[in-house]
mmCIF file of C-alpha atoms in Angstrom:
data_model
loop_
_atom_site.group_PDB
_atom_site.id
_atom_site.type_symbol
_atom_site.label_atom_id
_atom_site.label_comp_id
_atom_site.label_asym_id
_atom_site.label_seq_id
_atom_site.Cartn_x
_atom_site.Cartn_y
_atom_site.Cartn_z
ATOM 1 C CA UNK C 321 -0.112 -0.232 0.013
ATOM 2 C CA UNK C 322 1.709 3.004 -0.881
ATOM 3 C CA UNK C 323 2.521 5.687 1.542
ATOM 4 C CA UNK C 324 0.144 8.524 1.273
ATOM 5 C CA UNK C 325 1.161 10.541 4.064
ATOM 6 C CA UNK C 326 4.886 10.797 2.741
ATOM 7 C CA UNK C 327 3.631 11.438 -0.468
ATOM 8 C CA UNK C 328 1.636 14.153 0.589
ATOM 9 C CA UNK C 329 4.533 15.745 2.969
ATOM 10 C CA UNK C 330 6.832 15.607 -0.626
ATOM 11 C CA UNK C 331 4.326 17.725 -2.436
ATOM 12 C CA UNK C 332 4.041 20.273 0.347
ATOM 13 C CA UNK C 333 7.918 20.270 0.532
ATOM 14 C CA UNK C 334 7.769 20.512 -3.340
ATOM 15 C CA UNK C 335 5.226 22.646 -3.540
ATOM 16 C CA UNK C 336 6.996 25.463 -0.601
ATOM 17 C CA UNK C 337 10.650 25.133 -2.131
ATOM 18 C CA UNK C 338 8.934 26.989 -5.312
ATOM 19 C CA UNK C 339 7.338 29.281 -3.682
ATOM 20 C CA UNK C 340 10.204 30.562 -1.797
ATOM 21 C CA UNK C 341 12.237 30.390 -4.611
ATOM 22 C CA UNK C 342 8.970 32.609 -6.669
ATOM 23 C CA UNK C 343 10.719 36.346 -7.094
ATOM 24 C CA UNK C 344 6.977 37.396 -6.596
ATOM 25 C CA UNK C 345 7.419 35.901 -3.760
ATOM 26 C CA UNK C 346 10.379 36.858 -2.292
ATOM 27 C CA UNK C 347 9.669 40.741 -3.296
ATOM 28 C CA UNK C 348 6.231 40.678 -1.698
ATOM 29 C CA UNK C 349 8.531 39.449 1.119
ATOM 30 C CA UNK C 350 11.471 42.682 0.471
ATOM 31 C CA UNK C 351 9.281 45.985 -0.154
ATOM 32 C CA UNK C 352 7.462 44.952 3.481
ATOM 33 C CA UNK C 353 9.963 44.862 4.965
ATOM 34 C CA UNK C 354 12.310 47.708 3.367
ATOM 35 C CA UNK C 355 9.313 50.342 4.124
ATOM 36 C CA UNK C 356 9.774 49.093 7.378
ATOM 37 C CA UNK C 357 13.178 50.102 7.766
ATOM 38 C CA UNK C 358 13.301 53.691 6.041
ATOM 39 C CA UNK C 359 9.946 54.860 8.463
ATOM 40 C CA UNK C 360 12.062 53.567 11.317
ATOM 41 C CA UNK C 361 15.485 54.601 10.156
ATOM 42 C CA UNK C 362 14.380 57.682 8.805
ATOM 43 C CA UNK C 363 12.272 58.616 12.005
ATOM 44 C CA UNK C 364 15.319 58.214 14.252
ATOM 45 C CA UNK C 365 17.186 59.901 12.381
ATOM 46 C CA UNK C 366 14.588 63.066 11.321
ATOM 47 C CA UNK C 367 12.877 62.448 15.546
ATOM 48 C CA UNK C 368 11.890 66.642 15.989
ATOM 49 C CA UNK C 369 14.097 67.827 13.137
ATOM 50 C CA UNK C 370 12.417 67.445 10.181
ATOM 51 C CA UNK C 371 10.044 64.287 11.008
ATOM 52 C CA UNK C 372 7.405 65.103 15.122
ATOM 53 C CA UNK C 373 6.046 61.531 15.378
ATOM 54 C CA UNK C 374 6.517 57.302 13.991
ATOM 55 C CA UNK C 375 2.636 58.006 12.500
ATOM 56 C CA UNK C 376 4.022 60.846 10.134
ATOM 57 C CA UNK C 377 7.047 58.775 9.199
ATOM 58 C CA UNK C 378 4.808 56.157 8.163
ATOM 59 C CA UNK C 379 2.705 58.604 5.975
ATOM 60 C CA UNK C 380 4.744 60.373 4.489
ATOM 61 C CA UNK C 381 6.338 57.324 3.204
ATOM 62 C CA UNK C 382 2.686 55.970 2.079
ATOM 63 C CA UNK C 383 2.708 59.918 -0.027
ATOM 64 C CA UNK C 384 6.094 59.496 -1.338
ATOM 65 C CA UNK C 385 5.571 56.059 -2.904
ATOM 66 C CA UNK C 386 2.792 56.347 -4.652
ATOM 67 C CA UNK C 387 3.118 59.993 -5.958
ATOM 68 C CA UNK C 388 6.863 60.128 -5.885
ATOM 69 C CA UNK C 389 6.390 63.688 -3.377
ATOM 70 C CA UNK C 390 8.407 63.882 0.027
ATOM 71 C CA UNK C 391 6.208 65.953 2.226
ATOM 72 C CA UNK C 392 9.457 66.526 4.143
ATOM 73 C CA UNK C 393 12.804 67.182 3.926
ATOM 74 C CA UNK C 394 15.535 64.920 5.193
ATOM 75 C CA UNK C 395 18.349 67.336 7.179
ATOM 76 C CA UNK C 396 20.676 64.263 8.211
ATOM 77 C CA UNK C 397 23.366 62.993 6.211
ATOM 78 C CA UNK C 398 21.297 58.863 6.879
ATOM 79 C CA UNK C 399 17.739 60.698 6.087
ATOM 80 C CA UNK C 400 18.478 62.174 3.248
ATOM 81 C CA UNK C 401 20.673 59.053 1.785
ATOM 82 C CA UNK C 402 17.291 56.763 2.963
ATOM 83 C CA UNK C 403 15.184 59.405 0.214
ATOM 84 C CA UNK C 404 17.683 59.290 -1.873
ATOM 85 C CA UNK C 405 17.919 54.989 -2.195
ATOM 86 C CA UNK C 406 13.737 55.443 -1.676
ATOM 87 C CA UNK C 407 12.859 57.139 -4.634
ATOM 88 C CA UNK C 408 15.703 54.920 -6.811
ATOM 89 C CA UNK C 409 13.766 52.232 -5.670
ATOM 90 C CA UNK C 410 10.281 54.058 -6.463
ATOM 91 C CA UNK C 411 11.443 54.340 -10.250
ATOM 92 C CA UNK C 412 12.821 50.311 -10.337
ATOM 93 C CA UNK C 413 9.504 49.414 -9.011
ATOM 94 C CA UNK C 414 7.779 51.423 -10.343
ATOM 95 C CA UNK C 415 9.462 50.820 -13.705
ATOM 96 C CA UNK C 416 9.333 46.829 -13.592
ATOM 97 C CA UNK C 417 5.470 46.534 -12.922
ATOM 98 C CA UNK C 418 4.486 48.844 -16.100
ATOM 99 C CA UNK C 419 7.017 47.049 -17.780
ATOM 100 C CA UNK C 420 5.254 43.290 -16.634
ATOM 101 C CA UNK C 421 2.670 45.131 -17.851
ATOM 102 C CA UNK C 422 3.273 46.234 -20.721
ATOM 103 C CA UNK C 423 5.227 42.857 -21.443
ATOM 104 C CA UNK C 424 2.081 40.702 -21.436
ATOM 105 C CA UNK C 425 0.060 42.802 -23.403
ATOM 106 C CA UNK C 426 2.172 42.794 -25.750
ATOM 107 C CA UNK C 427 2.623 39.257 -25.736
ATOM 108 C CA UNK C 428 -1.131 38.786 -26.088
ATOM 109 C CA UNK C 429 -1.599 40.665 -28.866
ATOM 110 C CA UNK C 430 1.087 38.520 -30.731
ATOM 111 C CA UNK C 431 -0.151 35.946 -29.530
ATOM 112 C CA UNK C 432 -3.548 37.066 -30.915
ATOM 113 C CA UNK C 433 -1.821 38.030 -34.475
ATOM 114 C CA UNK C 434 -0.260 34.475 -34.716
ATOM 115 C CA UNK C 435 -3.861 32.984 -33.160
ATOM 116 C CA UNK C 436 -2.429 30.907 -30.646
ATOM 117 C CA UNK C 437 -5.606 31.978 -28.392
ATOM 118 C CA UNK C 438 -8.910 30.989 -27.883
ATOM 119 C CA UNK C 439 -11.113 33.175 -28.935
ATOM 120 C CA UNK C 440 -14.100 34.674 -27.199
ATOM 121 C CA UNK C 441 -18.014 36.444 -27.673
ATOM 122 C CA UNK C 442 -18.786 35.522 -30.986
ATOM 123 C CA UNK C 443 -21.467 32.973 -32.185
ATOM 124 C CA UNK C 444 -23.456 32.815 -35.196
ATOM 125 C CA UNK C 445 -20.020 33.171 -37.080
ATOM 126 C CA UNK C 446 -18.193 31.767 -39.896
ATOM 127 C CA UNK C 447 -15.333 29.520 -40.515
ATOM 128 C CA UNK C 448 -13.355 29.232 -43.489
ATOM 129 C CA UNK C 449 -10.229 26.036 -42.536
ATOM 130 C CA UNK C 450 -7.498 25.537 -44.980
ATOM 131 C CA UNK C 451 -5.488 27.613 -47.180
ATOM 132 C CA UNK C 452 -4.973 28.495 -50.883
ATOM 133 C CA UNK C 453 -3.135 31.114 -52.627
ATOM 134 C CA UNK C 454 -5.997 33.604 -53.796
ATOM 135 C CA UNK C 455 -7.819 33.272 -50.326
ATOM 136 C CA UNK C 456 -7.800 37.324 -50.294
ATOM 137 C CA UNK C 457 -9.942 36.780 -53.702
ATOM 138 C CA UNK C 458 -12.577 33.734 -51.859
ATOM 139 C CA UNK C 459 -13.521 36.085 -48.801
ATOM 140 C CA UNK C 460 -14.529 38.439 -51.045
ATOM 141 C CA UNK C 461 -16.152 36.327 -53.336
ATOM 142 C CA UNK C 462 -17.921 35.022 -49.254
ATOM 143 C CA UNK C 463 -18.478 38.154 -48.610
ATOM 144 C CA UNK C 464 -20.492 39.914 -51.836
ATOM 145 C CA UNK C 465 -22.184 36.531 -51.410
ATOM 146 C CA UNK C 466 -23.058 36.258 -47.536
ATOM 147 C CA UNK C 467 -23.953 40.447 -47.669
ATOM 148 C CA UNK C 468 -24.770 40.366 -43.437
ATOM 149 C CA UNK C 469 -21.744 38.857 -42.924
ATOM 150 C CA UNK C 470 -18.398 41.370 -41.772
ATOM 151 C CA UNK C 471 -15.055 41.416 -41.885
ATOM 152 C CA UNK C 472 -15.146 40.297 -37.953
ATOM 153 C CA UNK C 473 -18.041 37.341 -38.007
ATOM 154 C CA UNK C 474 -14.503 35.478 -39.944
ATOM 155 C CA UNK C 475 -12.586 33.481 -38.852
ATOM 156 C CA UNK C 476 -10.035 31.609 -40.949
ATOM 157 C CA UNK C 477 -8.192 28.646 -39.618
ATOM 158 C CA UNK C 478 -5.045 27.382 -41.133
ATOM 159 C CA UNK C 479 -1.118 26.313 -41.027
ATOM 160 C CA UNK C 480 -0.342 30.124 -42.344
ATOM 161 C CA UNK C 481 0.046 32.069 -40.208
ATOM 162 C CA UNK C 482 3.199 34.367 -42.113
ATOM 163 C CA UNK C 483 0.222 35.251 -44.819
ATOM 164 C CA UNK C 484 -2.262 36.415 -41.946
ATOM 165 C CA UNK C 485 -1.178 39.897 -41.919
ATOM 166 C CA UNK C 486 -0.484 40.440 -45.380
ATOM 167 C CA UNK C 487 -4.564 40.121 -45.984
ATOM 168 C CA UNK C 488 -5.057 41.902 -42.161
ATOM 169 C CA UNK C 489 -3.423 45.001 -43.713
ATOM 170 C CA UNK C 490 -5.770 44.934 -45.668
ATOM 171 C CA UNK C 491 -8.472 47.730 -44.692
ATOM 172 C CA UNK C 492 -11.520 46.246 -45.329
ATOM 173 C CA UNK C 493 -9.856 43.184 -43.870
ATOM 174 C CA UNK C 494 -7.627 43.691 -40.988
ATOM 175 C CA UNK C 495 -10.946 42.793 -38.359
ATOM 176 C CA UNK C 496 -10.430 39.380 -39.428
ATOM 177 C CA UNK C 497 -9.974 36.444 -36.270
ATOM 178 C CA UNK C 498 -7.462 33.606 -37.431
ATOM 179 C CA UNK C 499 -6.691 30.312 -34.899
ATOM 180 C CA UNK C 500 -3.550 28.854 -35.870
ATOM 181 C CA UNK C 501 -2.712 24.614 -36.129
ATOM 182 C CA UNK C 502 -4.926 21.860 -38.541
ATOM 183 C CA UNK C 503 -8.240 22.090 -38.585
ATOM 184 C CA UNK C 504 -9.521 18.325 -38.165
ATOM 185 C CA UNK C 505 -8.253 19.015 -34.422
ATOM 186 C CA UNK C 506 -10.908 19.201 -32.224
ATOM 187 C CA UNK C 507 -8.852 22.027 -29.449
ATOM 188 C CA UNK C 508 -7.961 23.617 -32.413
ATOM 189 C CA UNK C 509 -12.152 23.937 -33.340
ATOM 190 C CA UNK C 510 -12.634 24.451 -29.977
ATOM 191 C CA UNK C 511 -10.416 27.824 -29.465
ATOM 192 C CA UNK C 512 -12.445 28.920 -32.722
ATOM 193 C CA UNK C 513 -15.831 28.813 -31.226
ATOM 194 C CA UNK C 514 -16.790 25.917 -33.225
ATOM 195 C CA UNK C 515 -20.331 25.338 -30.842
ATOM 196 C CA UNK C 516 -21.389 28.532 -31.294
ATOM 197 C CA UNK C 517 -20.488 28.832 -35.091
ATOM 198 C CA UNK C 518 -23.768 29.258 -37.455
ATOM 199 C CA UNK C 519 -21.565 28.130 -40.755
ATOM 200 C CA UNK C 520 -18.321 26.324 -42.282
ATOM 201 C CA UNK C 521 -16.303 26.034 -45.447
ATOM 202 C CA UNK C 522 -13.599 23.823 -45.557
ATOM 203 C CA UNK C 523 -11.647 24.661 -49.216
ATOM 204 C CA UNK C 524 -8.391 22.350 -50.178
ATOM 205 C CA UNK C 525 -5.684 22.902 -47.891
ATOM 206 C CA UNK C 526 -2.739 23.809 -50.467
ATOM 207 C CA UNK C 527 -0.285 25.187 -47.749
ATOM 208 C CA UNK C 528 1.190 21.809 -47.571
ATOM 209 C CA UNK C 529 2.771 19.878 -50.104
ATOM 210 C CA UNK C 530 0.268 17.072 -49.619
ATOM 211 C CA UNK C 531 -0.784 15.318 -52.245
ATOM 212 C CA UNK C 532 -4.430 15.148 -53.366
ATOM 213 C CA UNK C 533 -5.738 12.540 -51.063
ATOM 214 C CA UNK C 534 -3.877 13.037 -48.145
ATOM 215 C CA UNK C 535 -6.159 16.447 -48.867
ATOM 216 C CA UNK C 536 -8.921 14.818 -48.688
ATOM 217 C CA UNK C 537 -9.034 12.511 -45.975
ATOM 218 C CA UNK C 538 -7.976 15.332 -43.894
ATOM 219 C CA UNK C 539 -10.993 17.584 -45.326
ATOM 220 C CA UNK C 540 -13.019 14.134 -44.302
ATOM 221 C CA UNK C 541 -11.153 14.428 -40.305
ATOM 222 C CA UNK C 542 -12.990 17.883 -40.313
ATOM 223 C CA UNK C 543 -16.053 17.513 -41.316
ATOM 224 C CA UNK C 544 -16.232 14.130 -38.773
ATOM 225 C CA UNK C 545 -14.664 16.757 -35.746
ATOM 226 C CA UNK C 546 -16.541 19.402 -36.805
ATOM 227 C CA UNK C 547 -19.714 17.579 -36.598
ATOM 228 C CA UNK C 548 -19.084 16.206 -33.720
ATOM 229 C CA UNK C 549 -18.447 19.250 -32.145
ATOM 230 C CA UNK C 550 -21.802 20.791 -33.150
ATOM 231 C CA UNK C 551 -24.175 18.424 -35.494
ATOM 232 C CA UNK C 552 -26.347 21.267 -36.212
ATOM 233 C CA UNK C 553 -23.917 23.946 -37.906
ATOM 234 C CA UNK C 554 -23.973 23.763 -41.806
ATOM 235 C CA UNK C 555 -20.786 22.597 -43.555
ATOM 236 C CA UNK C 556 -20.146 22.540 -47.147
ATOM 237 C CA UNK C 557 -16.450 21.083 -48.015
ATOM 238 C CA UNK C 558 -14.346 20.796 -51.080
ATOM 239 C CA UNK C 559 -12.667 17.850 -51.972
ATOM 240 C CA UNK C 560 -10.143 16.417 -55.069
ATOM 241 C CA UNK C 561 -11.509 13.293 -55.537
ATOM 242 C CA UNK C 562 -15.191 12.202 -55.899
ATOM 243 C CA UNK C 563 -14.530 8.349 -53.824
ATOM 244 C CA UNK C 564 -14.623 10.921 -50.895
ATOM 245 C CA UNK C 565 -17.925 11.948 -51.564
ATOM 246 C CA UNK C 566 -19.693 9.180 -50.098
ATOM 247 C CA UNK C 567 -17.475 9.426 -46.372
ATOM 248 C CA UNK C 568 -18.492 12.941 -46.318
ATOM 249 C CA UNK C 569 -22.609 12.084 -46.970
ATOM 250 C CA UNK C 570 -21.831 9.417 -44.257
ATOM 251 C CA UNK C 571 -20.169 12.386 -41.877
ATOM 252 C CA UNK C 572 -23.834 14.496 -42.845
ATOM 253 C CA UNK C 573 -21.702 17.185 -44.579
ATOM 254 C CA UNK C 574 -24.296 19.540 -46.127
ATOM 255 C CA UNK C 575 -22.713 20.338 -49.291
ATOM 256 C CA UNK C 576 -19.760 18.892 -51.288
ATOM 257 C CA UNK C 577 -17.685 20.704 -53.797
ATOM 258 C CA UNK C 578 -16.165 18.486 -56.574
ATOM 259 C CA UNK C 579 -14.073 21.335 -57.914
ATOM 260 C CA UNK C 580 -11.255 18.942 -60.032
ATOM 261 C CA UNK C 581 -14.310 16.923 -61.279
ATOM 262 C CA UNK C 582 -17.085 20.705 -62.294
ATOM 263 C CA UNK C 583 -13.391 22.072 -63.883
ATOM 264 C CA UNK C 584 -13.077 18.402 -66.152
ATOM 265 C CA UNK C 585 -16.740 19.036 -66.359
ATOM 266 C CA UNK C 586 -16.501 22.310 -67.711
ATOM 267 C CA UNK C 587 -13.229 21.426 -70.260
ATOM 268 C CA UNK C 588 -15.270 18.823 -71.820
ATOM 269 C CA UNK C 589 -18.645 20.484 -72.744
ATOM 270 C CA UNK C 590 -16.439 23.633 -73.445
ATOM 271 C CA UNK C 591 -14.959 21.161 -76.116
ATOM 272 C CA UNK C 592 -18.173 21.069 -77.817
ATOM 273 C CA UNK C 593 -18.490 24.889 -78.744
ATOM 274 C CA UNK C 594 -21.795 25.624 -77.787
ATOM 275 C CA UNK C 595 -20.580 28.349 -75.860
ATOM 276 C CA UNK C 596 -21.448 25.995 -72.533
ATOM 277 C CA UNK C 597 -18.197 27.828 -70.511
ATOM 278 C CA UNK C 598 -19.338 31.609 -71.229
ATOM 279 C CA UNK C 599 -23.351 30.591 -69.721
ATOM 280 C CA UNK C 600 -21.921 28.642 -66.571
ATOM 281 C CA UNK C 601 -19.218 31.810 -66.368
ATOM 282 C CA UNK C 602 -22.352 34.182 -66.737
ATOM 283 C CA UNK C 603 -25.235 32.762 -63.941
ATOM 284 C CA UNK C 604 -22.077 32.881 -61.130
ATOM 285 C CA UNK C 605 -19.071 35.142 -62.120
ATOM 286 C CA UNK C 606 -19.116 37.789 -59.451
ATOM 287 C CA UNK C 607 -19.395 40.729 -61.951
ATOM 288 C CA UNK C 608 -21.640 39.426 -63.972
ATOM 289 C CA UNK C 609 -25.496 40.667 -64.208
ATOM 290 C CA UNK C 610 -27.419 37.176 -64.233
ATOM 291 C CA UNK C 611 -27.247 35.329 -61.185
ATOM 292 C CA UNK C 612 -28.940 32.405 -59.282
ATOM 293 C CA UNK C 613 -30.485 32.917 -56.493
ATOM 294 C CA UNK C 614 -31.896 30.227 -54.052
ATOM 295 C CA UNK C 615 -35.172 31.474 -51.528
ATOM 296 C CA UNK C 616 -37.523 30.633 -49.784
ATOM 297 C CA UNK C 617 -40.774 29.108 -50.547
ATOM 298 C CA UNK C 618 -43.447 31.179 -49.141
ATOM 299 C CA UNK C 619 -45.328 28.653 -46.198
ATOM 300 C CA UNK C 620 -48.392 29.592 -47.598
ATOM 301 C CA UNK C 621 -47.498 26.886 -50.811
ATOM 302 C CA UNK C 622 -46.308 24.260 -48.273
ATOM 303 C CA UNK C 623 -48.157 21.546 -49.030
ATOM 304 C CA UNK C 624 -49.905 23.173 -53.226
ATOM 305 C CA UNK C 625 -47.824 22.179 -55.733
ATOM 306 C CA UNK C 626 -45.247 23.029 -57.890
ATOM 307 C CA UNK C 627 -48.054 23.748 -61.165
ATOM 308 C CA UNK C 628 -49.692 26.411 -57.991
ATOM 309 C CA UNK C 629 -47.198 28.393 -57.339
ATOM 310 C CA UNK C 630 -45.287 28.358 -60.645
ATOM 311 C CA UNK C 631 -48.554 30.087 -61.835
ATOM 312 C CA UNK C 632 -48.794 32.714 -58.586
ATOM 313 C CA UNK C 633 -45.209 33.724 -60.203
ATOM 314 C CA UNK C 634 -45.900 34.451 -63.612
ATOM 315 C CA UNK C 635 -49.516 36.615 -62.228
ATOM 316 C CA UNK C 636 -46.982 38.508 -60.720
ATOM 317 C CA UNK C 637 -45.181 38.964 -63.976
ATOM 318 C CA UNK C 638 -41.617 39.801 -63.024
ATOM 319 C CA UNK C 639 -39.079 39.783 -65.890
ATOM 320 C CA UNK C 640 -37.018 40.256 -63.510
ATOM 321 C CA UNK C 641 -36.552 36.517 -61.945
ATOM 322 C CA UNK C 642 -37.159 32.901 -63.490
ATOM 323 C CA UNK C 643 -38.151 30.029 -61.912
ATOM 324 C CA UNK C 644 -36.312 27.176 -63.299
ATOM 325 C CA UNK C 645 -36.934 24.196 -59.946
ATOM 326 C CA UNK C 646 -36.347 23.689 -56.668
ATOM 327 C CA UNK C 647 -34.012 22.534 -54.049
ATOM 328 C CA UNK C 648 -34.716 19.475 -51.730
ATOM 329 C CA UNK C 649 -33.967 18.768 -47.869
ATOM 330 C CA UNK C 650 -32.332 21.720 -46.973
ATOM 331 C CA UNK C 651 -30.394 23.101 -44.228
ATOM 332 C CA UNK C 652 -28.848 21.182 -41.547
ATOM 333 C CA UNK C 653 -29.298 17.013 -41.263
ATOM 334 C CA UNK C 654 -29.175 17.586 -37.798
ATOM 335 C CA UNK C 655 -32.250 20.182 -38.686
ATOM 336 C CA UNK C 656 -33.858 17.580 -41.060
ATOM 337 C CA UNK C 657 -34.022 14.648 -38.613
ATOM 338 C CA UNK C 658 -35.047 16.571 -35.546
ATOM 339 C CA UNK C 659 -38.276 17.705 -37.429
ATOM 340 C CA UNK C 660 -38.185 13.919 -39.293
ATOM 341 C CA UNK C 661 -38.607 13.048 -34.828
ATOM 342 C CA UNK C 662 -41.239 15.235 -34.492
ATOM 343 C CA UNK C 663 -43.192 14.593 -37.047
ATOM 344 C CA UNK C 664 -42.888 10.767 -35.883
ATOM 345 C CA UNK C 665 -44.725 11.728 -32.729
ATOM 346 C CA UNK C 666 -47.293 12.963 -34.699
ATOM 347 C CA UNK C 667 -48.208 9.382 -36.188
ATOM 348 C CA UNK C 668 -49.415 6.875 -34.777
ATOM 349 C CA UNK C 669 -47.937 3.798 -36.977
ATOM 350 C CA UNK C 670 -44.466 2.493 -35.904
ATOM 351 C CA UNK C 671 -43.418 1.467 -39.151
ATOM 352 C CA UNK C 672 -44.022 4.788 -40.929
ATOM 353 C CA UNK C 673 -42.017 6.402 -37.955
ATOM 354 C CA UNK C 674 -39.530 4.460 -39.257
ATOM 355 C CA UNK C 675 -39.697 3.849 -42.590
ATOM 356 C CA UNK C 676 -39.877 7.906 -42.638
ATOM 357 C CA UNK C 677 -36.235 8.208 -40.074
ATOM 358 C CA UNK C 678 -34.206 5.841 -42.517
ATOM 359 C CA UNK C 679 -35.459 7.936 -45.501
ATOM 360 C CA UNK C 680 -34.265 10.997 -43.702
ATOM 361 C CA UNK C 681 -30.514 9.235 -43.290
ATOM 362 C CA UNK C 682 -30.548 8.484 -47.059
ATOM 363 C CA UNK C 683 -32.087 11.651 -48.683
ATOM 364 C CA UNK C 684 -29.078 13.576 -50.396
ATOM 365 C CA UNK C 685 -28.823 17.321 -48.862
ATOM 366 C CA UNK C 686 -30.120 20.119 -51.199
ATOM 367 C CA UNK C 687 -30.408 17.970 -54.145
ATOM 368 C CA UNK C 688 -31.610 20.087 -57.040
ATOM 369 C CA UNK C 689 -34.702 19.184 -59.029
ATOM 370 C CA UNK C 690 -34.755 20.787 -62.389
ATOM 371 C CA UNK C 691 -37.918 21.829 -64.135
ATOM 372 C CA UNK C 692 -40.604 19.098 -61.572
ATOM 373 C CA UNK C 693 -43.887 18.415 -63.240
ATOM 374 C CA UNK C 694 -46.751 20.792 -62.179
ATOM 375 C CA UNK C 695 -48.405 18.049 -59.485
ATOM 376 C CA UNK C 696 -45.215 18.043 -58.061
ATOM 377 C CA UNK C 697 -45.753 18.506 -53.906
ATOM 378 C CA UNK C 698 -43.687 21.497 -51.709
ATOM 379 C CA UNK C 699 -42.842 20.513 -48.168
ATOM 380 C CA UNK C 700 -41.095 21.932 -45.739
ATOM 381 C CA UNK C 701 -37.518 21.889 -46.395
ATOM 382 C CA UNK C 702 -38.033 23.052 -49.952
ATOM 383 C CA UNK C 703 -35.988 25.757 -51.519
ATOM 384 C CA UNK C 704 -36.568 27.732 -55.273
ATOM 385 C CA UNK C 705 -34.402 28.390 -57.538
ATOM 386 C CA UNK C 706 -34.183 30.945 -59.539
ATOM 387 C CA UNK C 707 -32.781 32.605 -62.663
ATOM 388 C CA UNK C 708 -32.439 36.665 -61.828
ATOM 389 C CA UNK C 709 -31.162 40.108 -62.218
ATOM 390 C CA UNK C 710 -28.704 41.219 -59.953
ATOM 391 C CA UNK C 711 -29.668 44.186 -58.283
ATOM 392 C CA UNK C 712 -33.608 42.564 -57.671
ATOM 393 C CA UNK C 713 -31.522 39.760 -56.261
ATOM 394 C CA UNK C 714 -29.849 42.846 -53.933
ATOM 395 C CA UNK C 715 -33.611 44.827 -53.709
ATOM 396 C CA UNK C 716 -34.766 41.219 -52.306
ATOM 397 C CA UNK C 717 -31.734 41.052 -50.009
ATOM 398 C CA UNK C 718 -32.098 44.811 -48.416
ATOM 399 C CA UNK C 719 -35.933 44.319 -47.820
ATOM 400 C CA UNK C 720 -35.411 41.228 -45.600
#
């Protein structure tokens, strides 16, 4: 049986040893002793000369130590030496204190700039994981696509602190938040306050010389870690290889971006000579007049048909927009699962409940359905896809 008393005694000795070897403790002991020494010594030599009582001596030195002003003038050589030493030590004391405070503030600011500190006072923010050489353009595009988002609500997580100051040197990006580290690490994600984040975008990290396989694997690990910490956050992830798409779906990634596949398809369609690339560029280009807009379907149309909704829009004769389809299973997987459970409680049929829950797990997030039949029923979780003039999109965003 271990000797508990002996172990405690050793710990106590170690703690006392560290305590007495601490510079702060030594200074805390020295300062009062020095104060009492100068008070009594000065009173002894200056009694009935420049100081009338011991209490006056206490008060004069306390006032002098705080303000730097001596309310008496020492007349004896010993008294003058003591006041001079006291003045010098006071300057050294305050210089040390303010130096420590300044050093602490500068250290904390450097740690913040290098992304080593946990963020504070952020909620419903946007996290951007990974690094690309054109990160400035990506952030510009993010801000342009999310008009309600400001730079101080964006958190970058990557291993490239050397480039962050370059981004922050731009006036409109000086408020960017940064966390340094591996974005697939849960502790790093916690520093970025992932539990209170609203959306996460993971770009294929090009900050290190890794293969596409390694990069995609890291992206999958990051999605798993993020969803484990915050199942409700909306996650969009970029991967190179489509074979990882199934892994991301199993991790309940809300949106998957297959960059390489998109590039290949775009090049292949451009080879037909029909101007396909120009059409896509016009629809998704930042400077384009026309754009794709995804909008909520008014509640009054839920339970009705696509044809009824389309007819209502045609009656408004809005020349600046065209309904082209629906986006199914929108939003976050966790939210859809909770909605399915709520619906299940309303249904007494157990088999139907189980089928519904299984169906929710197999649904593909944000699946587009273009030109559905007019009798297609509109349900909760669906959104409308429009082609609109960009001015119309901005006007509606402002009105919302």
